[in-house]
Amino acid sequence: MPSPEAMEEDDDPVVKEIPVFLSKRLADKLFIFQYPMKPAISGYDDAEFLKTAIKPVNQEVMIEVAIDTTDGHFNQKKGEDIAASAEEPVKKDGEEKKPYFENDVMDKIVLKSSRALPNCDNYGIGVYQDGEFHITPLKGFLQLRPDFGYLDKADKRVKDDGKNTGDESEEEEEQAKQVNVSFARKLPDHIIKMKEQSFQTHAKKVSEEQWISCDYKSVKTTQAELTRMEMICNASEDAVNNLNLSKRQYLDSLAPPLKEEQFSKANIQSHTTSLSYIRTLPLLDQVKILMKDAKVMSFVQLRAILSLEHETASILKYLQQVAVLVQGNWVINSELVYPKDTISAHSGVPAELMCRARDYILLSFTEHEFVDRRAISSVVKLPAEEIREIFTNMAKHQPKKGWRLIVLPSKDFNERYPEIAQRQDMFWEAKRKQLREVMEAQNQTPPRQRRKSSRESIPEQKSIEVTSLVR
């Protein structure tokens, strides 16, 4: 025990030590079910589950919950109408399909899940018992919401029936139309790879996995209680060892830091990473991540975010590797926004063309405070969606003036660091010549224009058992 004097000097003394155990008996099997559309005080603990099914690979769950049709608040007439609209017509071969609502009334709802988090490697469930804390790793967070697919099918049938009952005379009078036949060219390997990672491909893989029926065990059953006991480590096991680790090593082993590629993927999926984690990375990675997130930032803003332990010279060195100076502010390099061998999200434009268009837009911003998007489109010849994407990621539109960068122009950096500013001017002069050569080959020479003020600029227009552990 530390002396009383040492306890007084410690602002945050240890008041109690609790043994921590890691239980793995339910690892890769434990999920948290969340019901965003259901109040916490009225969950599904006492509900009657008719059917349950799971897709273990894609982590999807489907549950049929019975509706009490004898309740005084239940609208019998409306329930029958919904059941009738959900019925599908008899097949052509005479085989009748099983009705969605077997009792001719809406007597159930179907809950389908979606992932709340793409990765749960650093999450677990803790149980405190007999002065010990037991942690079980989580497989995933699933949010279950009512599914109304039968209503979508009913609407589609109505539309199809409307088309089939159209005026036959109009069909007879319809004249032949010219049909243009086109042949698809072979796509490059990197574009094929990007399409394999698309949402449509992922949705197809999900639909191909078969549902596996499950036996649901209520939270109040003996089976559920026995399963909860598996979250407690067996104290008699000899495999429990003391950890002779530093605080940092212990935290890293408990919650391993994300690797760079994992961190980039997390950013793409729009999951925020804390600034405290970013500050643990090398300085170059810190500057790159912050600039990719902000797109446009002044040096004063960047310096205020980074730790004071980093020298200004080091920050400037790495900043010039990942960003360019425009109107006294720093803008992330186009190659980091559109990496090599990728395509745009809208029309599948290769990254090389996206970078060239973005560089031309940035070059225009070095010459004008406001830029006309239509004038840019007439030069770079990309689809309107791609042009708008480039502008909206780093600029905003001001009526009757045009687009300007999201950070106002400033002369502060140029005055404080004239050598770097001069070096950036030389970079843009070389970039101007490079773009001119490329566009001259396409008969699209970007004219060099003198600087204009804002007033001179142009205006712009199997069977698996699922057990509930929650009590």
Coordinates of C-alpha atoms in Angstrom, one line a residue:
M1 CA 0.0 0.0 0.0
P2 CA 1.3 3.5 -0.8
S3 CA 2.0 5.8 2.1
P4 CA -0.7 8.4 3.1
E5 CA 1.7 11.2 1.8
A6 CA 1.8 9.6 -1.6
M7 CA -2.0 9.2 -1.6
E8 CA -2.4 12.9 -0.9
E9 CA 0.0 13.8 -3.7
D10 CA -1.9 11.6 -6.2
D11 CA -4.8 13.6 -7.8
D12 CA -6.4 10.4 -9.0
P13 CA -5.7 7.6 -6.5
V14 CA -6.5 3.9 -7.1
V15 CA -9.6 3.2 -4.9
K16 CA -10.1 -0.4 -6.0
E17 CA -8.5 -3.1 -8.1
I18 CA -10.8 -5.5 -10.1
P19 CA -9.6 -8.6 -11.8
V20 CA -10.4 -8.6 -15.5
F21 CA -11.0 -11.8 -17.5
L22 CA -11.5 -12.4 -21.2
S23 CA -14.1 -15.1 -22.0
K24 CA -14.0 -16.6 -25.5
R25 CA -16.6 -19.4 -25.2
L26 CA -19.2 -17.2 -27.0
A27 CA -16.7 -15.5 -29.3
D28 CA -17.9 -15.2 -32.9
K29 CA -21.4 -16.0 -31.7
L30 CA -22.5 -13.0 -29.6
F31 CA -24.6 -10.2 -31.2
I32 CA -26.3 -7.2 -29.9
F33 CA -29.8 -6.7 -31.2
Q34 CA -31.1 -3.1 -31.3
Y35 CA -34.7 -2.0 -32.1
P36 CA -34.5 1.7 -33.2
M37 CA -38.3 1.8 -34.0
K38 CA -39.4 0.3 -30.6
P39 CA -39.4 2.2 -27.2
A40 CA -37.0 0.7 -24.7
I41 CA -39.8 0.2 -22.1
S42 CA -41.8 -2.0 -24.5
G43 CA -39.3 -4.3 -26.1
Y44 CA -39.9 -7.8 -27.6
D45 CA -39.1 -9.8 -24.4
D46 CA -42.7 -10.9 -24.0
A47 CA -43.5 -11.1 -27.8
E48 CA -44.3 -14.3 -29.6
F49 CA -41.6 -15.1 -32.2
L50 CA -43.1 -17.2 -35.0
K51 CA -40.0 -17.8 -37.1
T52 CA -36.4 -16.8 -36.9
A53 CA -33.7 -17.1 -39.6
I54 CA -30.1 -16.0 -40.1
K55 CA -27.5 -15.5 -42.8
P56 CA -24.3 -16.0 -40.7
V57 CA -21.8 -15.0 -43.5
N58 CA -23.5 -11.6 -44.1
Q59 CA -24.7 -11.2 -40.6
E60 CA -28.4 -10.8 -41.3
V61 CA -31.3 -11.8 -39.1
M62 CA -35.0 -12.1 -39.9
I63 CA -37.7 -12.5 -37.2
E64 CA -41.5 -12.9 -37.5
V65 CA -43.3 -11.4 -34.5
A66 CA -47.0 -12.2 -33.9
I67 CA -49.5 -9.4 -33.6
D68 CA -52.3 -9.8 -31.0
T69 CA -55.4 -9.5 -33.3
T70 CA -57.7 -9.7 -30.2
D71 CA -56.4 -6.5 -28.8
G72 CA -58.9 -3.7 -28.6
H73 CA -56.6 -1.3 -30.5
F74 CA -56.3 -3.7 -33.5
N75 CA -58.2 -2.6 -36.6
Q76 CA -59.7 -5.8 -37.9
K77 CA -60.9 -4.3 -41.2
K78 CA -57.6 -2.7 -42.0
G79 CA -55.7 -5.8 -41.1
E80 CA -57.9 -7.8 -43.6
D81 CA -57.3 -5.2 -46.3
I82 CA -53.6 -5.3 -45.9
A83 CA -53.6 -9.2 -46.0
A84 CA -55.7 -9.1 -49.2
S85 CA -53.3 -6.7 -50.9
A86 CA -50.4 -8.9 -50.0
E87 CA -51.8 -11.9 -51.7
E88 CA -50.1 -13.0 -54.9
P89 CA -52.0 -14.3 -57.9
V90 CA -52.2 -18.0 -58.7
K91 CA -49.4 -19.2 -60.9
K92 CA -50.0 -20.1 -64.5
D93 CA -49.5 -23.9 -63.9
G94 CA -52.3 -23.8 -61.4
E95 CA -50.0 -24.2 -58.3
E96 CA -51.1 -21.9 -55.5
K97 CA -48.4 -20.0 -53.6
K98 CA -48.6 -20.0 -49.8
P99 CA -50.2 -16.7 -48.7
Y100 CA -48.1 -14.1 -46.9
F101 CA -50.7 -13.9 -44.1
E102 CA -52.2 -17.4 -43.6
N103 CA -55.1 -16.3 -41.6
D104 CA -56.4 -13.6 -44.1
V105 CA -55.5 -10.9 -41.7
M106 CA -52.3 -9.0 -40.9
D107 CA -51.3 -11.0 -37.8
K108 CA -47.5 -10.6 -37.9
I109 CA -44.7 -8.2 -38.6
V110 CA -41.3 -9.1 -40.0
L111 CA -38.2 -7.6 -38.6
K112 CA -35.0 -7.6 -40.8
S113 CA -31.6 -6.5 -39.6
S114 CA -28.9 -4.2 -40.9
R115 CA -25.4 -3.7 -39.5
A116 CA -25.0 -0.8 -37.1
L117 CA -21.2 -1.1 -37.3
P118 CA -19.1 -2.6 -40.1
N119 CA -16.4 -3.9 -37.7
C120 CA -16.8 -4.8 -34.0
D121 CA -13.3 -6.2 -33.3
N122 CA -12.8 -3.6 -30.5
Y123 CA -16.2 -4.2 -28.8
G124 CA -17.2 -6.5 -26.1
I125 CA -19.8 -7.2 -23.4
G126 CA -18.8 -6.9 -19.8
V127 CA -20.3 -8.8 -16.9
Y128 CA -19.5 -7.8 -13.3
Q129 CA -19.9 -10.7 -10.8
D130 CA -18.4 -11.5 -7.4
G131 CA -15.9 -8.7 -7.7
E132 CA -14.7 -9.8 -11.1
F133 CA -15.1 -8.3 -14.5
H134 CA -15.6 -10.7 -17.4
I135 CA -15.5 -9.5 -21.1
T136 CA -16.8 -11.4 -24.1
P137 CA -15.9 -10.2 -27.6
L138 CA -18.8 -9.1 -29.8
K139 CA -19.4 -10.5 -33.3
G140 CA -21.6 -7.6 -34.4
F141 CA -24.3 -4.9 -33.7
L142 CA -27.6 -5.6 -35.6
Q143 CA -30.5 -3.1 -35.8
L144 CA -33.8 -4.7 -36.6
R145 CA -36.6 -2.7 -38.2
P146 CA -40.0 -3.7 -39.7
D147 CA -39.9 -4.9 -43.3
F148 CA -42.7 -4.1 -45.6
G149 CA -41.6 -5.9 -48.7
Y150 CA -45.1 -7.3 -49.3
L151 CA -46.4 -3.8 -49.8
D152 CA -43.7 -3.1 -52.4
K153 CA -44.7 -6.2 -54.3
A154 CA -48.4 -5.2 -54.1
D155 CA -47.6 -1.8 -55.6
K156 CA -45.5 -3.4 -58.4
R157 CA -48.4 -5.8 -59.2
V158 CA -50.8 -2.8 -59.5
K159 CA -48.5 -1.0 -61.9
D160 CA -48.0 -4.2 -64.0
D161 CA -51.7 -4.7 -64.2
G162 CA -52.1 -1.1 -65.4
K163 CA -49.7 -1.7 -68.2
N164 CA -51.2 -5.0 -69.2
T165 CA -54.8 -3.6 -69.4
G166 CA -53.8 -0.7 -71.7
D167 CA -55.7 0.0 -75.0
E168 CA -54.9 -2.8 -77.4
S169 CA -55.6 -0.6 -80.4
E170 CA -52.8 1.7 -79.4
E171 CA -50.4 -1.2 -79.4
E172 CA -51.5 -2.2 -82.9
E173 CA -51.0 1.3 -84.2
E174 CA -47.6 1.6 -82.7
Q175 CA -45.1 1.7 -85.5
A176 CA -41.7 0.1 -85.5
K177 CA -38.9 2.1 -83.9
Q178 CA -35.3 2.3 -84.8
V179 CA -33.1 0.1 -82.6
N180 CA -29.4 1.0 -82.1
V181 CA -27.2 -1.9 -81.3
S182 CA -23.9 -1.2 -79.4
F183 CA -21.2 -3.6 -78.5
A184 CA -19.5 -3.4 -75.1
R185 CA -15.8 -3.0 -75.1
K186 CA -13.6 -5.1 -72.8
L187 CA -13.1 -3.2 -69.6
P188 CA -9.7 -2.9 -68.0
D189 CA -8.9 -5.2 -65.0
H190 CA -8.9 -2.3 -62.5
I191 CA -12.4 -1.2 -63.5
I192 CA -13.6 -4.8 -63.3
K193 CA -12.2 -5.0 -59.8
M194 CA -13.9 -1.8 -58.8
K195 CA -17.2 -3.1 -60.1
E196 CA -16.7 -6.3 -58.0
Q197 CA -16.6 -4.1 -54.9
S198 CA -19.7 -2.1 -55.9
F199 CA -22.9 -2.1 -53.9
Q200 CA -24.7 -4.1 -56.6
T201 CA -22.2 -6.9 -56.4
H202 CA -22.4 -6.9 -52.6
A203 CA -26.2 -7.0 -52.7
K204 CA -26.0 -10.0 -55.1
K205 CA -23.8 -11.9 -52.8
V206 CA -26.1 -11.2 -49.9
S207 CA -29.1 -12.4 -51.9
E208 CA -27.3 -15.6 -52.9
E209 CA -26.8 -16.7 -49.3
Q210 CA -29.6 -18.9 -48.1
W211 CA -31.6 -18.2 -44.9
I212 CA -31.0 -20.7 -42.1
S213 CA -33.9 -21.4 -39.8
C214 CA -33.3 -20.9 -36.1
D215 CA -34.9 -21.9 -32.8
Y216 CA -35.5 -18.9 -30.7
K217 CA -35.1 -19.3 -26.9
S218 CA -36.7 -16.6 -24.7
V219 CA -34.7 -14.6 -22.2
K220 CA -36.6 -16.2 -19.4
T221 CA -35.8 -19.8 -20.3
T222 CA -33.3 -22.1 -18.7
Q223 CA -31.3 -22.3 -22.0
A224 CA -30.8 -18.5 -22.0
E225 CA -29.6 -18.6 -18.4
L226 CA -27.1 -21.3 -19.1
T227 CA -25.9 -19.4 -22.2
R228 CA -25.4 -16.3 -20.0
M229 CA -23.2 -18.3 -17.7
E230 CA -20.8 -19.0 -20.6
M231 CA -19.9 -15.3 -20.4
I232 CA -18.2 -16.0 -17.1
C233 CA -14.7 -17.4 -17.2
N234 CA -14.1 -20.6 -15.3
A235 CA -11.9 -19.6 -12.3
S236 CA -10.5 -23.1 -12.1
E237 CA -8.8 -22.9 -15.4
D238 CA -5.0 -22.7 -15.2
A239 CA -4.9 -20.6 -18.4
V240 CA -5.5 -17.4 -16.6
N241 CA -2.1 -15.5 -16.4
N242 CA -1.0 -12.2 -14.9
L243 CA -0.2 -9.5 -17.5
N244 CA 3.3 -8.0 -17.0
L245 CA 2.6 -5.2 -19.5
S246 CA 2.8 -1.5 -19.4
K247 CA -0.4 0.5 -19.5
R248 CA 0.1 1.3 -23.2
Q249 CA 0.8 -2.3 -24.1
Y250 CA -2.2 -3.5 -22.2
L251 CA -4.5 -1.0 -23.9
D252 CA -3.1 -1.9 -27.3
S253 CA -3.6 -5.6 -26.6
L254 CA -7.2 -5.0 -25.4
A255 CA -8.1 -2.7 -28.4
P256 CA -5.5 -3.0 -31.1
P257 CA -4.9 0.3 -33.1
L258 CA -6.3 0.3 -36.6
K259 CA -3.8 -0.2 -39.4
E260 CA -3.5 2.5 -42.1
E261 CA -5.5 0.6 -44.6
Q262 CA -8.2 -0.2 -42.0
F263 CA -8.3 3.5 -41.0
S264 CA -8.8 4.5 -44.7
K265 CA -11.6 2.0 -45.1
A266 CA -13.2 3.3 -41.9
N267 CA -13.1 6.9 -43.3
I268 CA -14.7 5.7 -46.5
Q269 CA -17.5 4.2 -44.5
S270 CA -18.0 7.5 -42.7
H271 CA -17.0 6.4 -39.2
T272 CA -15.3 9.2 -37.3
T273 CA -11.9 8.5 -35.9
S274 CA -10.9 10.5 -32.8
L275 CA -8.2 13.2 -32.9
S276 CA -6.4 11.5 -30.1
Y277 CA -5.9 8.4 -32.3
I278 CA -4.7 10.5 -35.2
R279 CA -2.0 12.1 -33.0
T280 CA -0.5 8.7 -32.3
L281 CA 0.4 8.3 -36.0
P282 CA 3.6 9.5 -37.8
L283 CA 3.5 13.3 -38.6
L284 CA 3.2 12.6 -42.4
D285 CA 0.1 10.4 -41.8
Q286 CA -1.4 13.0 -39.5
V287 CA -1.1 15.8 -42.1
K288 CA -2.4 13.5 -44.9
I289 CA -5.5 12.4 -42.9
L290 CA -6.4 15.9 -41.7
M291 CA -6.0 17.4 -45.2
K292 CA -8.0 14.6 -46.8
D293 CA -10.8 15.1 -44.3
A294 CA -10.8 19.0 -44.6
K295 CA -10.0 19.2 -48.3
V296 CA -9.1 22.9 -47.9
M297 CA -7.4 24.3 -44.8
S298 CA -5.3 27.3 -43.8
F299 CA -1.8 26.6 -42.3
V300 CA -2.9 28.3 -39.1
Q301 CA -5.8 25.9 -38.7
L302 CA -3.6 22.9 -39.4
R303 CA -0.9 24.1 -36.9
A304 CA -3.6 24.5 -34.2
I305 CA -4.8 20.9 -34.6
L306 CA -1.4 19.2 -34.6
S307 CA 0.5 18.7 -31.4
L308 CA 2.8 21.5 -30.3
E309 CA 5.7 19.1 -30.1
H310 CA 6.0 19.0 -33.9
E311 CA 8.3 21.7 -35.4
T312 CA 6.8 24.0 -38.0
A313 CA 9.5 23.2 -40.5
S314 CA 8.6 19.5 -40.3
I315 CA 4.9 20.2 -40.8
L316 CA 5.6 22.4 -43.8
K317 CA 7.9 19.7 -45.3
Y318 CA 5.1 17.1 -45.2
L319 CA 2.4 19.5 -46.1
Q320 CA 4.0 20.2 -49.4
Q321 CA 4.0 16.5 -50.1
V322 CA 0.2 16.1 -49.7
A323 CA -1.3 19.5 -50.7
V324 CA -0.9 22.5 -52.9
L325 CA -1.1 26.2 -52.1
V326 CA -4.2 28.0 -53.6
Q327 CA -5.2 31.6 -52.6
G328 CA -3.0 31.4 -49.5
N329 CA -4.6 28.2 -48.3
W330 CA -3.7 24.5 -48.7
V331 CA -5.8 22.1 -50.8
I332 CA -5.3 18.3 -50.8
N333 CA -3.6 16.8 -53.8
S334 CA -5.9 15.4 -56.5
E335 CA -4.0 12.1 -56.5
L336 CA -5.1 11.5 -52.9
V337 CA -8.7 12.3 -53.7
Y338 CA -8.8 10.1 -56.8
P339 CA -6.2 7.3 -56.3
K340 CA -4.7 5.5 -59.2
D341 CA -6.7 2.6 -60.8
T342 CA -10.0 3.9 -59.3
I343 CA -13.1 5.3 -61.1
S344 CA -15.6 8.0 -60.2
A345 CA -18.8 7.0 -58.4
H346 CA -21.2 8.6 -60.9
S347 CA -20.1 7.7 -64.5
G348 CA -17.1 5.6 -63.9
V349 CA -14.6 8.2 -65.2
P350 CA -10.9 7.0 -64.6
A351 CA -8.9 8.6 -61.9
E352 CA -6.4 10.1 -64.3
L353 CA -9.1 12.2 -66.0
M354 CA -10.6 13.2 -62.6
C355 CA -7.3 14.4 -61.4
R356 CA -6.6 16.3 -64.6
A357 CA -10.0 18.1 -64.3
R358 CA -9.5 18.9 -60.6
D359 CA -6.1 20.3 -61.3
Y360 CA -7.5 22.5 -64.0
I361 CA -10.1 23.8 -61.6
L362 CA -7.5 24.4 -58.9
L363 CA -5.4 26.2 -61.5
S364 CA -8.4 28.4 -62.3
F365 CA -8.8 29.2 -58.6
T366 CA -5.1 30.4 -58.5
E367 CA -6.1 33.0 -61.2
H368 CA -9.6 34.0 -60.0
E369 CA -11.3 34.2 -56.6
F370 CA -14.6 33.0 -58.3
V371 CA -14.8 30.4 -61.0
D372 CA -17.6 29.7 -63.5
R373 CA -18.5 26.0 -63.5
R374 CA -20.1 26.1 -66.9
A375 CA -16.9 27.5 -68.4
I376 CA -14.9 24.8 -66.8
S377 CA -17.3 22.1 -68.1
S378 CA -16.8 23.4 -71.7
V379 CA -13.1 22.9 -71.4
V380 CA -12.6 19.6 -69.4
K381 CA -15.5 17.7 -71.1
L382 CA -16.5 15.5 -68.2
P383 CA -20.0 14.5 -67.2
A384 CA -21.8 17.2 -65.2
E385 CA -22.0 14.9 -62.1
E386 CA -18.3 14.6 -61.9
I387 CA -17.7 18.3 -62.3
R388 CA -20.2 19.1 -59.6
E389 CA -18.6 16.6 -57.3
I390 CA -15.2 18.2 -57.7
F391 CA -16.6 21.6 -57.0
T392 CA -18.8 20.7 -54.0
N393 CA -15.9 18.9 -52.2
M394 CA -13.8 22.0 -52.0
A395 CA -15.9 25.1 -52.9
K396 CA -19.3 26.6 -52.4
H397 CA -21.5 28.6 -54.8
Q398 CA -22.2 32.3 -54.3
P399 CA -25.2 33.6 -56.4
K400 CA -24.3 36.0 -59.2
K401 CA -20.6 35.5 -58.6
G402 CA -19.7 31.8 -59.0
W403 CA -17.9 29.2 -57.0
R404 CA -15.2 30.1 -54.5
L405 CA -13.1 28.0 -52.1
I406 CA -14.7 27.0 -48.8
V407 CA -11.9 29.0 -47.0
L408 CA -11.5 32.7 -47.8
P409 CA -8.4 33.9 -49.6
S410 CA -5.5 35.0 -47.4
K411 CA -2.1 36.6 -47.9
D412 CA -0.8 35.7 -44.4
F413 CA 1.0 32.5 -45.5
N414 CA 2.6 34.1 -48.5
E415 CA 3.9 36.9 -46.4
R416 CA 5.3 34.7 -43.6
Y417 CA 6.8 32.0 -45.9
P418 CA 7.6 33.7 -49.2
E419 CA 10.0 31.0 -50.3
I420 CA 7.4 28.3 -50.2
A421 CA 4.9 30.6 -51.9
Q422 CA 7.3 31.2 -54.7
R423 CA 8.0 27.5 -55.0
Q424 CA 4.2 26.9 -55.3
D425 CA 3.9 29.6 -58.0
M426 CA 6.6 27.7 -60.0
F427 CA 4.6 24.5 -59.5
W428 CA 1.5 26.0 -60.9
E429 CA 3.3 27.5 -63.8
A430 CA 4.6 24.1 -64.7
K431 CA 1.2 22.6 -64.2
R432 CA -0.3 25.2 -66.5
K433 CA 2.1 24.2 -69.3
Q434 CA 1.5 20.5 -68.7
L435 CA -2.3 21.0 -68.9
R436 CA -1.9 23.2 -72.0
E437 CA 0.0 20.4 -73.8
V438 CA -2.5 17.8 -72.9
M439 CA -5.5 19.8 -73.9
E440 CA -3.9 21.1 -77.1
A441 CA -3.6 17.5 -78.1
Q442 CA -7.4 17.4 -77.7
N443 CA -7.9 20.8 -79.3
Q444 CA -8.8 22.2 -75.9
T445 CA -6.1 24.7 -74.9
P446 CA -6.8 26.3 -71.4
P447 CA -6.3 30.0 -71.9
R448 CA -4.1 31.8 -69.5
Q449 CA -6.0 34.6 -68.0
R450 CA -5.0 37.6 -65.9
R451 CA -6.2 37.7 -62.3
K452 CA -9.6 39.2 -61.7
S453 CA -11.2 40.5 -58.5
S454 CA -14.5 39.2 -57.3
R455 CA -16.3 42.1 -59.1
E456 CA -14.7 41.2 -62.5
S457 CA -15.5 37.5 -62.4
I458 CA -18.2 36.0 -64.6
P459 CA -21.5 35.1 -62.8
E460 CA -22.3 31.3 -62.6
Q461 CA -25.3 29.4 -62.8
K462 CA -29.1 -24.9 -41.5
S463 CA -30.8 -24.8 -38.1
I464 CA -29.2 -22.5 -35.6
E465 CA -30.3 -21.8 -32.1
V466 CA -30.6 -18.1 -31.3
T467 CA -30.7 -17.3 -27.6
S468 CA -31.8 -14.0 -26.1
L469 CA -29.4 -13.0 -23.2
V470 CA -31.1 -9.7 -22.3
R471 CA -33.0 -9.9 -19.0

